[in-house]
Amino acid sequence: MTAFASDRAPRGSESRTLKLDAAIASATFDRPTLVMDLDLVEDNFRALERGLGDAAIHYAVKANPTPQVIERLASIGCRFDAASRGEIELCLSMGARPEHVSFGNTIKRATDIAFAYRAGITLFAADAEAELEKIAENAPGASVYLRVIVEPSGADWPLTRKFGCAASRVQALLSLARDLGLDARGLSFHVGSQTRHAAMWTHTLDQVARVWDEARAAGHGLDLINIGGGFPAFHGEHVDPLETYARDVMAEVRARFGGVDVMAEPGRGMVADAGAIASEILLVSRKSEDDLHRWVYLDVGRFSGLAETEGEAIRYQFETALDGEESGPCILAGPSCDSVDVLYEKRPVSLPLSLRAGDRVVIRNCGAYTSSYASVGFNGFPPLDVMVI
Ligand SMILES: *Cc1c(COP(=O)(O)O)cnc(C)c1O
């Protein structure tokens, strides 16, 4: 079996992470720890801002709800997309203005809608009649946008099917929203998380534009298109720099939707490459004398933050102090007593042969969907710790 050269970070990326690397190198950790560099988060926001032009950027809080991340983003003018009362409270307590927070989950608790409305939040997502009724009752007169189902774009972590209504339902829902006294402003979609190339957006944008044009022709005065997330990070395969990617996507959006208000909800693209996990090897073993594969067990796994290794969908990069020495493929697994806690087996990871228990492994580009996915303590292993620099 072959391991992948892409298990290493791309050349040229080292200078960006000097501060992060120094912080990790000089610290000792007694449990797996995500180290977040807030300046890199800010760099990503600035790159997105340049690329997306006059679109409003609502950071998708679920990607990394670390309070200092939210606070830094709020302080530089970023807006937020929240999915629950907890995320709304977090954003407001970290300095976000309520008119800059959207409530973008299409599945909301009625009391959370009422809370958001009282807190001054005015923009809500929906994809069903009953949700519009809930919003009208608990946030009378609020602005809404409808999430539309789109076909999978080839994203590494698709977000379709569970969310959105069929194109054929859009006009009836827009009419219902209006009849309920809501301000039906537009449409939203999500192209799929980790959509590696801007060109992969075009088919999705064509689908949404068709629905948009039909609704406008039917007299619905739409003025907001929410393009969701999907902005990628480096996970082993080439991705364009964030600014270039965002600019290319935005050109396609403007070509189809003209000068209307645009909002984007980047999650992964904002935070993934701003964080790395410092982890430790707990065991290196073989199952039998003639076992082809080494097993390398880390102190971090599927239940302590690396949930996106499910199906080996998201591929992280690993670095050790022994890189450059002879290496070979290994099956990489987490520490818990559950056999699904294997990170990479179908596509093994290449690591130095001399690695032993106690050696440190740094896992790159882990700032998104890790700390927020860690279980509260499966098997007594604590959730992923977070250190902010
Ligand atoms: C998760 C999510 C996002 C963020 O997606 P990324 O691919 O991480 O950028 C944006 N919008 C909505 C509605 C989401 O659920």
PDB file of C-alpha atoms in Angstrom, residues 103 108-118 121 124 131 134-136 138-139:
ATOM      1  CA  PHE A 103     -29.677  32.774  12.948  1.00  0.00           C
ATOM      2  CA  LYS A 108     -34.616  26.084  15.564  1.00  0.00           C
ATOM      3  CA  ARG A 109     -36.192  25.767  18.989  1.00  0.00           C
ATOM      4  CA  ALA A 110     -39.133  28.196  19.262  1.00  0.00           C
ATOM      5  CA  THR A 111     -37.844  29.615  22.544  1.00  0.00           C
ATOM      6  CA  ASP A 112     -34.443  30.217  20.910  1.00  0.00           C
ATOM      7  CA  ILE A 113     -36.133  32.222  18.147  1.00  0.00           C
ATOM      8  CA  ALA A 114     -37.938  34.313  20.760  1.00  0.00           C
ATOM      9  CA  PHE A 115     -34.671  34.819  22.628  1.00  0.00           C
ATOM     10  CA  ALA A 116     -32.873  35.893  19.452  1.00  0.00           C
ATOM     11  CA  TYR A 117     -35.646  38.316  18.545  1.00  0.00           C
ATOM     12  CA  ARG A 118     -35.562  39.935  21.992  1.00  0.00           C
ATOM     13  CA  ILE A 121     -31.437  39.556  15.848  1.00  0.00           C
ATOM     14  CA  PHE A 124     -33.376  33.980  10.140  1.00  0.00           C
ATOM     15  CA  GLU A 131     -40.311  26.800  10.532  1.00  0.00           C
ATOM     16  CA  LYS A 134     -42.430  29.405  14.180  1.00  0.00           C
ATOM     17  CA  ILE A 135     -40.423  32.445  13.105  1.00  0.00           C
ATOM     18  CA  ALA A 136     -43.543  34.540  12.403  1.00  0.00           C
ATOM     19  CA  ASN A 138     -41.714  34.287  17.812  1.00  0.00           C
ATOM     20  CA  ALA A 139     -39.977  36.957  15.728  1.00  0.00           C
TER      21      ALA A 139
END
